[in-house]
Amino acid sequence: MPVRFAPHTAMDPLKVCLVSSEVAPFAKTGGLADVSAALARHLQKRKHDVRLFMPLYRRTKREHELTPVPELQDIAMRCGERTYYFSISTAKLPKSPFKVWFVRCPELYDREGIYTQDQDEHIRFALLSRAALEVCQWTQWAPDIVHANDWHTALLPLYLRTLYAWDKLFARTRTVLTIHNIGYQGIVAADKLRDLGLEAEKRFLYQEDLNEGRINFLKTGILYAHALTTVSRTYAQEIQGDEHGMGLQHLLRQRTENLFGIVNGVDYEEWNPRKDPLIPERYSERDLRGKEACKQALCEKLGIGYDARAPLIGVVSRLTAQKGFELLPDILPVLLHRADLRLVVLGNGEERYENYFNWLAGAFPKKVAFRAGFDNALAHWIEAASDMFLMPSRYEPCGLNQMYSLRYGSVPIVRRTGGLADTVAPWNAATGEGTGFLFDDFTPEALFGTLQAALELWRDEGAWQRLVQNGMAQDFSWEHQIGQYIELYQRLVPPR
Ligand code: ADP
Ligand code: GLC
C-alpha cells in the first residue's frame, strides 16, 4: 500500500533559495533590488527559512562589512575552458536579522558597475546561479523553492533539470522565475554554451534559437520554471500580447496557466514620510507642513525658485527608452513657458536623455533642475518635495516610484500600463475618488492633455487635498503581497 504523506500545510516553514543580481542596499540600479530585499525580509518574518544569494560587487565590498563563511571558501567551478574559484561571505540586511549570502569571485565581480558589456557577462550570472545551487549542496540544505529573478538567474530551472539533476537533494525542489522586465532577456551567442556548462544539454535549449546562433536566458527560464510570475496583473496580461511580449508572447501564452501577476509591495519602513531620516522634515497626511518645507528646501538647494503656488513635478528614474521620456521634448518647453511650474529630475542612464534634461535645465534655469546619477537620499527628498510625480512609461512591469509617491503625497501622473494601471486610480471629480492621473496613448498630445488636467486641478485647493489624502491612505505594503508568493510556493511544493 502506498505511503501517504500529509500535504504541505500553511504552517510548514519552506526553504526558499532566492537568487538575484541586485539587492538593496548592497547593489541597486532599480526596483529589482528593493523587491529582492523585501521578499527575503518578509518571507523570513513569516518564519520561512530563506537564503538570498547575490554577487559581491566592488562597490558592495567597499561599503559593507562582510563575514567570510570559513567552510565555503575557494570552491572551484569549471566554466568552459576556465576554472573559477568562488567563496561565500555574508552580511546583515539592515533592520533585519536576515543575512545575505554573497558570492565572491573577484575575477568576475570586482568591476566598476553591476552590469557590464564585457565578453564574460553570461559567465558572471551563470556562475551566480550555479554557486547558489552548489552552496545548497555543500551545506546539504534542500530548498523547497529556488526563486530566480530576471534573465541573469533564469538558467536556474534548467540547471536543476540537467547539471544538478543527479543530486537527490533537489528531488523535491520546485522553481519560480519572476520576470521583472521582459525588455532584458540575456541573449548570447550559441558558442557560449560551453561556458555555461550546457554543451552536453543542447537538446534542452530552444532549438530555433540555437540554429540561429543564439541562446536566450530568459526564454530558457520561461520554458523550464515550474511557475512564472511577473510583478503586476496587467503586465502578466500584456506580455502575452504582441505589443509588450518582446518576442516571448507565444511562449508565455503556452504557459499562461503557470503565469501569475503579483503586484510588488512597498517597504514602508524605508519609504514613509512620517519617519524618513533622508528628508529634511517629516510629515503625515494629517499635517502636510513638513512636506511644504521639504519642497522649499529642495528648490533652494537646487537653485530653482520656490513658490508655494507653483507645483513641483518630480521624476526619479533610470533613463532608458522604457520610461517614456521621448514624449517630453514636444511638450515640456511649451508647458514651462505657459504654466508656472517646477520640474526636478534625478536620473541615471543613457546619455541622450541626460543631454536632453541638461539642455532643459539650461533653458529654464529658474524652473527646472536636473541631477544625473544615482542618489538614494535625493530620491527620497524628491518624493517628499514634489506635488506631482511623472512616469510616462512606454511599459512598466510594476513600478515602485508611483507607490512611493502616493505615500509621500505626490500625485502620480502615469501612463496606463503594467503596474501603473494596477496601482494608480484615476481622479474622479464627481465622486472625489481616485489617486492620480492616467493617460492611454503613448503620444505627446495625450500626456500634454493629462498634465494640463493635473495643473488645472492643482488650482482647486480642496479637490487637490482630497486627491493627496486619497493617495496617502493607500496601502501597498509587503505584508499583503508576500502572502501571494507563499501561497504559490505552497501550491508548487509536492506533498511531504
Ligand atoms: P525600475 O526598476 O524599472 O527602474 P521601479 O520604479 O520599479 O523602476 O524602481 C526604481 C527604483 O530605483 C526606485 O526605488 C527608485 O527610487 C530608484 N531609482 C531609480 N533611479 C534612481 C536614481 N537615479 N537615484 C536614486 N534612486 C533611483
Ligand atoms: C523592473 C521594472 C519595474 C519593476 C521592478 C521591480 O525593473 O522595470 O517596473 O517595478 O523591476 O519588480
Coordinates of C-alpha atoms and ligand atoms in Angstrom, one line a residue:
M1 CA 0.0 0.0 0.0
P2 CA 1.4 3.4 -0.9
V3 CA 2.5 5.6 2.0
R4 CA 0.5 8.7 2.2
F5 CA 2.2 11.9 3.2
A6 CA 0.4 14.9 4.7
P7 CA 0.3 17.7 2.2
H8 CA 2.4 20.7 2.8
T9 CA 0.4 22.9 5.1
A10 CA 0.4 26.6 5.7
M11 CA 2.2 26.0 8.9
D12 CA 5.3 24.3 7.5
P13 CA 8.2 26.6 7.0
L14 CA 9.5 26.5 3.5
K15 CA 13.1 26.5 2.5
V16 CA 13.4 29.2 -0.2
C17 CA 16.5 29.9 -2.1
L18 CA 16.3 33.4 -3.7
V19 CA 18.9 34.4 -6.3
S20 CA 19.2 38.0 -7.6
S21 CA 21.7 40.2 -9.4
E22 CA 20.6 43.2 -7.2
V23 CA 19.7 43.5 -3.5
A24 CA 19.1 46.9 -1.8
P25 CA 21.1 48.4 -0.2
F26 CA 24.1 46.4 -1.3
A27 CA 23.7 46.9 -5.1
K28 CA 20.9 48.6 -6.9
T29 CA 20.1 50.1 -10.3
G30 CA 16.3 49.8 -10.0
G31 CA 13.3 48.2 -8.4
L32 CA 14.6 44.6 -8.6
A33 CA 17.0 45.4 -5.7
D34 CA 14.1 46.7 -3.5
V35 CA 11.9 43.7 -4.4
S36 CA 14.6 41.0 -3.7
A37 CA 15.4 42.5 -0.3
A38 CA 11.8 42.8 0.6
L39 CA 10.9 39.3 -0.4
A40 CA 13.7 37.9 1.7
R41 CA 12.9 40.1 4.7
H42 CA 9.2 39.3 4.6
L43 CA 9.5 35.6 4.0
Q44 CA 11.7 35.4 7.0
K45 CA 9.3 37.4 9.0
R46 CA 6.8 34.7 8.3
K47 CA 9.3 32.2 9.6
H48 CA 10.4 30.7 6.4
D49 CA 13.9 29.5 6.0
V50 CA 15.4 31.8 3.3
R51 CA 18.7 32.2 1.7
L52 CA 19.3 35.1 -0.7
F53 CA 22.4 34.9 -3.0
M54 CA 23.9 37.8 -4.9
P55 CA 27.3 38.6 -6.3
L56 CA 29.9 40.5 -4.3
Y57 CA 30.4 43.6 -6.5
R58 CA 33.3 46.0 -6.0
R59 CA 31.1 48.7 -4.5
T60 CA 29.4 46.4 -2.0
K61 CA 32.8 45.2 -0.8
R62 CA 33.9 48.8 -0.2
E63 CA 30.8 49.9 1.6
H64 CA 29.6 47.0 3.8
E65 CA 31.0 44.8 6.5
L66 CA 31.2 41.2 5.4
T67 CA 31.9 37.9 7.2
P68 CA 33.5 35.1 5.3
V69 CA 32.0 31.7 5.8
P70 CA 35.1 29.5 6.6
E71 CA 33.7 26.3 5.2
L72 CA 32.7 27.9 1.9
Q73 CA 35.9 29.2 0.6
D74 CA 37.7 28.7 -2.8
I75 CA 35.2 26.4 -4.3
A76 CA 36.2 25.5 -7.9
M77 CA 33.7 25.8 -10.8
R78 CA 34.5 24.9 -14.3
C79 CA 33.0 27.2 -17.0
G80 CA 34.1 26.1 -20.4
E81 CA 37.9 26.5 -20.8
R82 CA 38.3 28.2 -17.4
T83 CA 38.1 27.3 -13.8
Y84 CA 36.8 30.0 -11.4
Y85 CA 37.0 29.9 -7.7
F86 CA 34.3 31.4 -5.6
S87 CA 33.9 31.9 -1.8
I88 CA 30.9 32.9 0.3
S89 CA 30.6 35.8 2.7
T90 CA 27.6 37.1 4.5
A91 CA 26.3 40.5 5.6
K92 CA 23.3 41.5 7.6
L93 CA 20.4 43.1 5.7
P94 CA 19.8 46.4 7.6
K95 CA 16.9 46.5 10.0
S96 CA 16.5 42.7 9.9
P97 CA 18.2 39.7 11.4
F98 CA 18.4 38.4 7.8
K99 CA 21.8 37.5 6.3
V100 CA 22.5 37.9 2.6
W101 CA 24.9 35.3 1.0
F102 CA 27.5 37.0 -1.2
V103 CA 29.2 35.0 -4.0
R104 CA 32.7 36.4 -4.0
C105 CA 34.6 35.9 -7.3
P106 CA 36.8 38.9 -7.8
E107 CA 37.7 37.9 -11.3
L108 CA 34.1 38.2 -12.3
Y109 CA 32.5 40.8 -9.9
D110 CA 35.2 43.1 -8.9
R111 CA 34.4 45.6 -11.6
E112 CA 33.1 49.2 -11.7
G113 CA 29.5 48.5 -12.4
I114 CA 26.9 45.9 -11.5
Y115 CA 26.2 45.1 -15.2
T116 CA 28.9 45.3 -17.9
Q117 CA 29.2 45.0 -21.6
D118 CA 32.1 42.6 -21.1
Q119 CA 32.6 39.4 -23.0
D120 CA 32.0 37.2 -19.9
E121 CA 28.7 38.8 -18.8
H122 CA 27.0 35.5 -19.3
I123 CA 29.5 33.7 -17.1
R124 CA 29.1 36.3 -14.3
F125 CA 25.5 35.4 -13.9
A126 CA 25.7 31.7 -14.7
L127 CA 28.3 31.4 -12.0
L128 CA 26.0 33.2 -9.6
S129 CA 23.2 30.7 -10.3
R130 CA 25.3 27.6 -10.1
A131 CA 27.1 28.9 -7.0
A132 CA 23.8 29.2 -5.2
L133 CA 23.0 25.5 -6.0
E134 CA 26.4 24.3 -5.1
V135 CA 26.3 26.1 -1.7
C136 CA 23.0 24.2 -1.1
Q137 CA 24.9 21.0 -1.9
W138 CA 27.9 21.9 0.3
T139 CA 25.7 22.7 3.2
Q140 CA 23.2 19.9 2.5
W141 CA 20.3 22.4 2.5
A142 CA 17.5 21.1 0.3
P143 CA 15.4 24.1 -1.0
D144 CA 11.7 23.6 -1.5
I145 CA 11.8 26.6 -3.8
V146 CA 14.5 28.1 -6.0
H147 CA 13.3 31.5 -7.0
A148 CA 15.1 33.2 -9.9
N149 CA 14.7 36.8 -10.9
D150 CA 15.1 38.2 -14.5
W151 CA 17.4 36.9 -17.2
H152 CA 20.5 36.9 -15.0
T153 CA 19.4 33.9 -13.0
A154 CA 16.9 32.4 -15.4
L155 CA 19.1 29.4 -16.2
L156 CA 18.5 28.0 -12.7
P157 CA 15.4 25.9 -13.6
L158 CA 17.4 24.3 -16.5
Y159 CA 20.5 23.7 -14.3
L160 CA 18.3 21.8 -11.9
R161 CA 17.0 19.7 -14.7
T162 CA 20.4 19.0 -16.1
L163 CA 23.7 19.5 -14.3
Y164 CA 22.3 19.1 -10.9
A165 CA 19.5 16.6 -11.6
W166 CA 21.6 13.7 -10.3
D167 CA 21.5 15.1 -6.7
K168 CA 18.6 13.8 -4.6
L169 CA 19.0 16.9 -2.5
F170 CA 17.0 18.7 -5.2
A171 CA 14.5 15.9 -5.9
R172 CA 11.6 17.9 -4.4
T173 CA 12.8 21.4 -5.4
R174 CA 10.4 23.5 -7.5
T175 CA 11.4 26.6 -9.4
V176 CA 9.8 30.1 -9.7
L177 CA 11.0 32.7 -12.2
T178 CA 9.9 36.2 -11.7
I179 CA 10.0 38.5 -14.8
H180 CA 10.7 42.0 -13.6
N181 CA 11.4 43.3 -17.0
I182 CA 11.0 41.4 -20.3
G183 CA 13.0 44.0 -22.1
Y184 CA 16.2 42.4 -20.9
Q185 CA 16.5 38.8 -22.0
G186 CA 20.2 37.9 -21.8
I187 CA 20.8 36.9 -25.4
V188 CA 24.2 35.5 -26.1
A189 CA 26.0 33.7 -28.9
A190 CA 25.3 29.9 -29.1
D191 CA 29.1 29.2 -28.9
K192 CA 28.8 30.3 -25.2
L193 CA 27.1 27.0 -24.4
R194 CA 30.3 25.5 -23.1
D195 CA 31.0 28.4 -20.7
L196 CA 27.5 27.8 -19.3
G197 CA 28.3 24.1 -18.7
L198 CA 25.4 23.2 -21.0
E199 CA 27.3 21.8 -24.0
A200 CA 26.0 18.3 -23.4
E201 CA 22.5 19.5 -22.8
K202 CA 21.8 21.2 -26.1
R203 CA 18.6 19.3 -26.6
F204 CA 17.0 21.2 -23.7
L205 CA 17.5 24.6 -25.3
Y206 CA 15.2 26.3 -27.7
Q207 CA 16.3 24.7 -31.0
E208 CA 15.2 27.5 -33.3
D209 CA 17.4 29.9 -31.4
L210 CA 20.4 27.6 -31.3
N211 CA 20.1 27.1 -35.1
E212 CA 20.1 30.8 -35.5
G213 CA 23.2 31.0 -33.3
R214 CA 21.9 32.3 -30.0
I215 CA 20.8 31.4 -26.5
N216 CA 18.2 33.4 -24.7
F217 CA 18.5 33.1 -20.9
L218 CA 15.0 34.4 -20.1
K219 CA 13.3 32.3 -22.7
T220 CA 15.1 29.2 -21.3
G221 CA 13.8 30.1 -17.8
I222 CA 10.3 30.6 -19.2
L223 CA 10.5 27.1 -20.7
Y224 CA 11.6 25.3 -17.5
A225 CA 10.5 27.1 -14.4
H226 CA 7.6 25.3 -12.7
A227 CA 5.9 28.7 -12.2
L228 CA 6.4 32.1 -13.7
T229 CA 5.4 35.3 -12.0
T230 CA 5.6 38.9 -13.1
V231 CA 5.2 42.0 -11.0
S232 CA 1.7 43.2 -11.8
R233 CA -1.6 41.7 -13.0
T234 CA -1.8 43.9 -16.0
Y235 CA 1.8 43.2 -17.1
A236 CA 1.1 39.5 -16.8
Q237 CA -1.6 40.0 -19.5
E238 CA 0.4 42.5 -21.6
I239 CA 3.5 40.2 -22.0
Q240 CA 1.3 37.6 -23.6
G241 CA 0.4 40.1 -26.4
D242 CA 2.3 41.3 -29.4
E243 CA 2.8 44.9 -28.2
H244 CA 4.7 44.0 -24.9
G245 CA 5.8 40.4 -25.3
M246 CA 9.1 41.3 -26.9
G247 CA 9.1 38.1 -28.9
L248 CA 8.3 35.9 -26.0
Q249 CA 4.5 36.3 -26.1
H250 CA 3.8 33.0 -27.9
L251 CA 5.8 31.0 -25.4
L252 CA 4.2 32.9 -22.5
R253 CA 0.7 32.1 -23.9
Q254 CA 1.6 28.5 -23.9
R255 CA 2.5 28.8 -20.2
T256 CA -0.4 31.0 -19.3
E257 CA -1.8 28.6 -16.6
N258 CA 1.5 28.9 -14.8
L259 CA 2.0 32.6 -15.2
F260 CA 0.9 34.8 -12.3
G261 CA 0.8 38.6 -11.8
I262 CA 1.7 39.6 -8.2
V263 CA 2.0 43.3 -7.7
N264 CA 5.1 44.4 -5.9
G265 CA 4.8 45.8 -2.4
V266 CA 6.3 48.8 -0.8
D267 CA 8.6 48.7 2.2
Y268 CA 7.1 51.3 4.4
E269 CA 9.9 51.1 6.8
E270 CA 12.1 52.6 4.1
W271 CA 9.5 54.8 2.3
N272 CA 7.5 56.6 4.9
P273 CA 7.4 60.4 5.3
R274 CA 6.5 60.1 9.0
K275 CA 9.9 58.7 9.8
D276 CA 12.1 59.1 6.8
P277 CA 15.6 60.1 8.0
L278 CA 16.6 61.2 4.5
I279 CA 14.2 64.1 4.2
P280 CA 14.7 67.5 5.9
E281 CA 11.3 67.5 7.7
R282 CA 8.9 64.6 8.4
Y283 CA 5.1 64.8 7.9
S284 CA 1.9 62.8 7.8
E285 CA -1.4 63.0 6.0
R286 CA -2.8 65.0 9.0
D287 CA -0.3 67.7 8.8
L288 CA 1.5 68.5 5.5
R289 CA 3.5 71.5 6.6
G290 CA 6.6 69.3 6.7
K291 CA 6.0 68.5 3.0
E292 CA 5.9 72.1 2.1
A293 CA 9.2 72.6 4.0
C294 CA 10.8 69.8 2.0
K295 CA 9.7 71.4 -1.2
Q296 CA 11.1 74.8 -0.2
A297 CA 14.4 73.4 0.9
L298 CA 14.8 71.3 -2.2
C299 CA 14.0 74.3 -4.5
E300 CA 16.6 76.3 -2.6
K301 CA 19.2 73.6 -2.7
L302 CA 18.8 73.1 -6.4
G303 CA 18.6 76.8 -7.2
I304 CA 15.1 76.9 -8.7
G305 CA 12.7 79.5 -7.5
Y306 CA 10.4 78.3 -4.7
D307 CA 6.8 79.4 -4.9
A308 CA 4.2 77.5 -2.8
R309 CA 1.6 78.2 -5.6
A310 CA 3.8 76.7 -8.4
P311 CA 3.5 72.9 -8.4
L312 CA 6.7 70.9 -8.3
I313 CA 6.8 67.9 -10.6
G314 CA 9.3 65.2 -9.7
V315 CA 11.0 62.5 -11.7
V316 CA 13.3 59.8 -10.3
S317 CA 14.2 57.2 -12.9
R318 CA 16.5 55.1 -14.8
L319 CA 17.0 57.0 -18.1
T320 CA 16.0 54.4 -20.7
A321 CA 13.5 54.2 -23.5
Q322 CA 11.2 52.1 -21.3
K323 CA 10.4 55.2 -19.2
G324 CA 8.8 57.2 -22.0
F325 CA 10.9 60.3 -22.0
E326 CA 10.6 60.6 -25.8
L327 CA 7.2 62.2 -25.1
L328 CA 8.7 65.2 -23.3
P329 CA 10.6 67.3 -25.8
D330 CA 7.4 68.1 -27.8
I331 CA 5.6 69.3 -24.7
L332 CA 7.7 70.4 -21.8
P333 CA 9.1 73.6 -23.3
V334 CA 5.6 74.7 -24.2
L335 CA 4.2 73.9 -20.8
L336 CA 7.1 75.5 -19.0
H337 CA 6.6 78.7 -20.9
R338 CA 2.9 78.7 -20.3
A339 CA 2.5 77.5 -16.8
D340 CA 4.2 78.4 -13.6
L341 CA 5.6 75.0 -12.5
R342 CA 8.9 73.5 -11.4
L343 CA 10.5 70.3 -12.6
V344 CA 13.1 68.3 -10.7
V345 CA 14.6 65.3 -12.4
L346 CA 17.0 62.7 -10.9
G347 CA 18.1 60.1 -13.4
N348 CA 20.8 57.7 -14.4
G349 CA 21.3 56.1 -17.7
E350 CA 21.5 56.8 -21.4
E351 CA 23.4 59.9 -22.4
R352 CA 20.8 61.1 -24.9
Y353 CA 18.3 61.6 -22.0
E354 CA 20.9 63.2 -19.8
N355 CA 21.8 65.6 -22.6
Y356 CA 18.1 66.5 -23.0
F357 CA 17.5 67.2 -19.3
N358 CA 20.7 69.2 -19.1
W359 CA 19.6 71.3 -22.0
L360 CA 16.1 71.8 -20.5
A361 CA 17.6 72.9 -17.2
G362 CA 19.8 75.3 -19.1
A363 CA 16.8 76.7 -21.0
F364 CA 14.7 77.1 -17.8
P365 CA 17.2 77.7 -15.0
K366 CA 14.6 79.0 -12.5
K367 CA 12.1 76.3 -13.2
V368 CA 14.0 73.1 -14.0
A369 CA 16.8 71.2 -12.1
F370 CA 18.4 68.0 -13.3
R371 CA 20.8 65.8 -11.3
A372 CA 22.5 63.0 -13.2
G373 CA 23.5 59.9 -11.3
F374 CA 22.2 57.5 -8.6
D375 CA 21.4 59.2 -5.3
N376 CA 19.0 57.4 -2.9
A377 CA 18.8 60.2 -0.4
L378 CA 17.8 62.7 -3.1
A379 CA 15.3 60.2 -4.5
H380 CA 13.6 60.2 -1.1
W381 CA 13.7 64.0 -0.9
I382 CA 12.2 64.4 -4.4
E383 CA 9.3 62.2 -3.4
A384 CA 8.7 64.3 -0.3
A385 CA 9.1 67.7 -2.0
S386 CA 7.1 67.2 -5.2
D387 CA 3.4 67.8 -5.7
M388 CA 3.2 65.6 -8.7
F389 CA 5.3 62.6 -9.9
L390 CA 5.7 61.9 -13.6
M391 CA 6.1 58.4 -15.0
P392 CA 5.1 58.4 -18.7
S393 CA 6.4 54.9 -19.2
R394 CA 6.2 53.1 -22.5
Y395 CA 5.8 50.0 -20.5
E396 CA 6.1 49.4 -16.7
P397 CA 6.1 45.9 -15.3
C398 CA 5.2 47.3 -11.9
G399 CA 7.0 50.5 -11.0
L400 CA 7.7 51.4 -7.4
N401 CA 8.0 55.1 -7.6
Q402 CA 4.4 55.7 -8.2
M403 CA 3.6 53.8 -5.0
Y404 CA 6.2 55.7 -3.0
S405 CA 4.8 58.9 -4.4
L406 CA 1.3 58.0 -3.2
R407 CA 2.6 57.6 0.3
Y408 CA 4.6 60.9 0.1
G409 CA 1.5 62.8 -1.1
S410 CA 2.9 63.4 -4.5
V411 CA 0.2 62.8 -7.1
P412 CA 1.3 60.3 -9.8
I413 CA 0.8 61.2 -13.4
V414 CA 1.4 58.0 -15.3
R415 CA 0.7 56.1 -18.4
R416 CA -2.0 53.4 -18.1
T417 CA 0.3 50.4 -18.5
G418 CA 1.5 47.4 -16.4
G419 CA 1.7 48.1 -12.7
L420 CA 0.9 51.8 -13.1
A421 CA -2.6 50.8 -14.3
D422 CA -2.9 48.4 -11.3
T423 CA -1.8 50.9 -8.6
V424 CA -3.0 54.4 -9.7
A425 CA -6.7 55.0 -9.8
P426 CA -7.9 57.9 -12.0
W427 CA -9.2 61.0 -10.2
N428 CA -12.9 61.3 -10.5
A429 CA -14.2 64.8 -9.8
A430 CA -17.8 63.7 -9.4
T431 CA -17.1 61.2 -6.6
G432 CA -13.9 62.6 -5.2
E433 CA -12.3 59.2 -5.6
G434 CA -9.0 58.3 -7.2
T435 CA -5.3 58.8 -6.6
G436 CA -3.8 60.2 -9.7
F437 CA -3.9 60.9 -13.5
L438 CA -3.6 58.4 -16.2
F439 CA -3.3 58.6 -20.0
D440 CA -3.5 55.8 -22.5
D441 CA -2.0 56.7 -25.9
F442 CA 1.8 56.9 -26.0
T443 CA 1.7 60.3 -27.6
P444 CA 2.9 63.8 -26.6
E445 CA -0.7 65.0 -27.1
A446 CA -2.1 62.5 -24.6
L447 CA 0.4 63.3 -22.0
F448 CA 0.0 67.1 -22.6
G449 CA -3.7 66.8 -22.0
T450 CA -3.2 64.9 -18.8
L451 CA -0.6 67.3 -17.5
Q452 CA -3.0 70.2 -18.2
A453 CA -5.8 68.4 -16.4
A454 CA -3.5 67.9 -13.4
L455 CA -2.4 71.6 -13.4
E456 CA -6.0 72.7 -13.6
L457 CA -7.0 70.6 -10.6
W458 CA -4.0 71.9 -8.7
R459 CA -5.7 75.3 -8.6
D460 CA -8.7 73.8 -6.8
E461 CA -7.2 73.5 -3.4
G462 CA -9.9 71.5 -1.8
A463 CA -10.1 68.9 -4.6
W464 CA -6.3 68.6 -4.7
Q465 CA -6.1 68.0 -1.0
R466 CA -8.7 65.2 -1.3
L467 CA -6.6 63.7 -4.1
V468 CA -3.5 63.8 -2.0
Q469 CA -5.2 62.3 1.0
N470 CA -6.7 59.5 -1.1
G471 CA -3.2 58.6 -2.3
M472 CA -1.6 58.8 1.2
A473 CA -4.2 56.4 2.5
Q474 CA -3.3 53.6 0.0
D475 CA -1.6 50.6 1.4
F476 CA 0.6 48.5 -0.9
S477 CA 2.6 47.0 1.9
W478 CA 4.5 43.8 1.5
E479 CA 2.6 42.4 4.5
H480 CA -0.3 41.8 2.0
Q481 CA 1.7 40.9 -1.1
I482 CA 4.0 38.3 0.4
G483 CA 1.1 36.0 1.1
Q484 CA 0.6 35.6 -2.6
Y485 CA 4.1 34.3 -3.1
I486 CA 3.9 32.0 -0.1
E487 CA 0.6 30.6 -1.5
L488 CA 2.2 30.0 -4.8
Y489 CA 5.2 28.3 -3.3
Q490 CA 2.9 26.1 -1.2
R491 CA 1.0 25.1 -4.2
L492 CA 4.1 24.0 -6.1
V493 CA 5.8 22.0 -3.3
P494 CA 4.9 18.3 -3.6
P495 CA 3.2 16.8 -0.5
R496 CA 5.6 15.6 2.1
Ligands
ADP1 P1 12.8 50.2 -12.5 O1 13.1 49.0 -11.7 O2 12.3 49.9 -13.8 O3 14.0 51.1 -12.5 P2 11.0 50.9 -10.3 O4 10.0 52.1 -10.2 O5 10.5 49.6 -10.0 O6 11.6 51.0 -11.8 O7 12.1 51.1 -9.3 C1 13.1 52.1 -9.4 C2 13.8 52.2 -8.0 O8 15.1 52.7 -8.2 C3 13.1 53.1 -7.0 O9 13.4 52.7 -5.7 C4 13.8 54.4 -7.3 O10 13.7 55.3 -6.3 C5 15.2 54.0 -7.6 N1 15.9 54.9 -8.6 C6 15.8 54.9 -9.9 N2 16.6 55.8 -10.4 C7 17.3 56.4 -9.4 C8 18.3 57.3 -9.2 N3 18.8 58.0 -10.3 N4 18.8 57.6 -8.0 C9 18.3 57.0 -6.9 N5 17.3 56.1 -7.0 C10 16.8 55.8 -8.2
GLC2 C1 11.8 46.2 -13.2 C2 10.6 47.0 -13.8 C3 9.8 47.8 -12.7 C4 9.6 46.9 -11.5 C5 10.9 46.4 -11.0 C6 10.8 45.5 -9.7 O1 13.0 46.9 -13.3 O2 11.0 47.9 -14.8 O3 8.6 48.2 -13.3 O4 8.9 47.6 -10.5 O5 11.6 45.6 -12.0 O6 9.9 44.4 -10.0

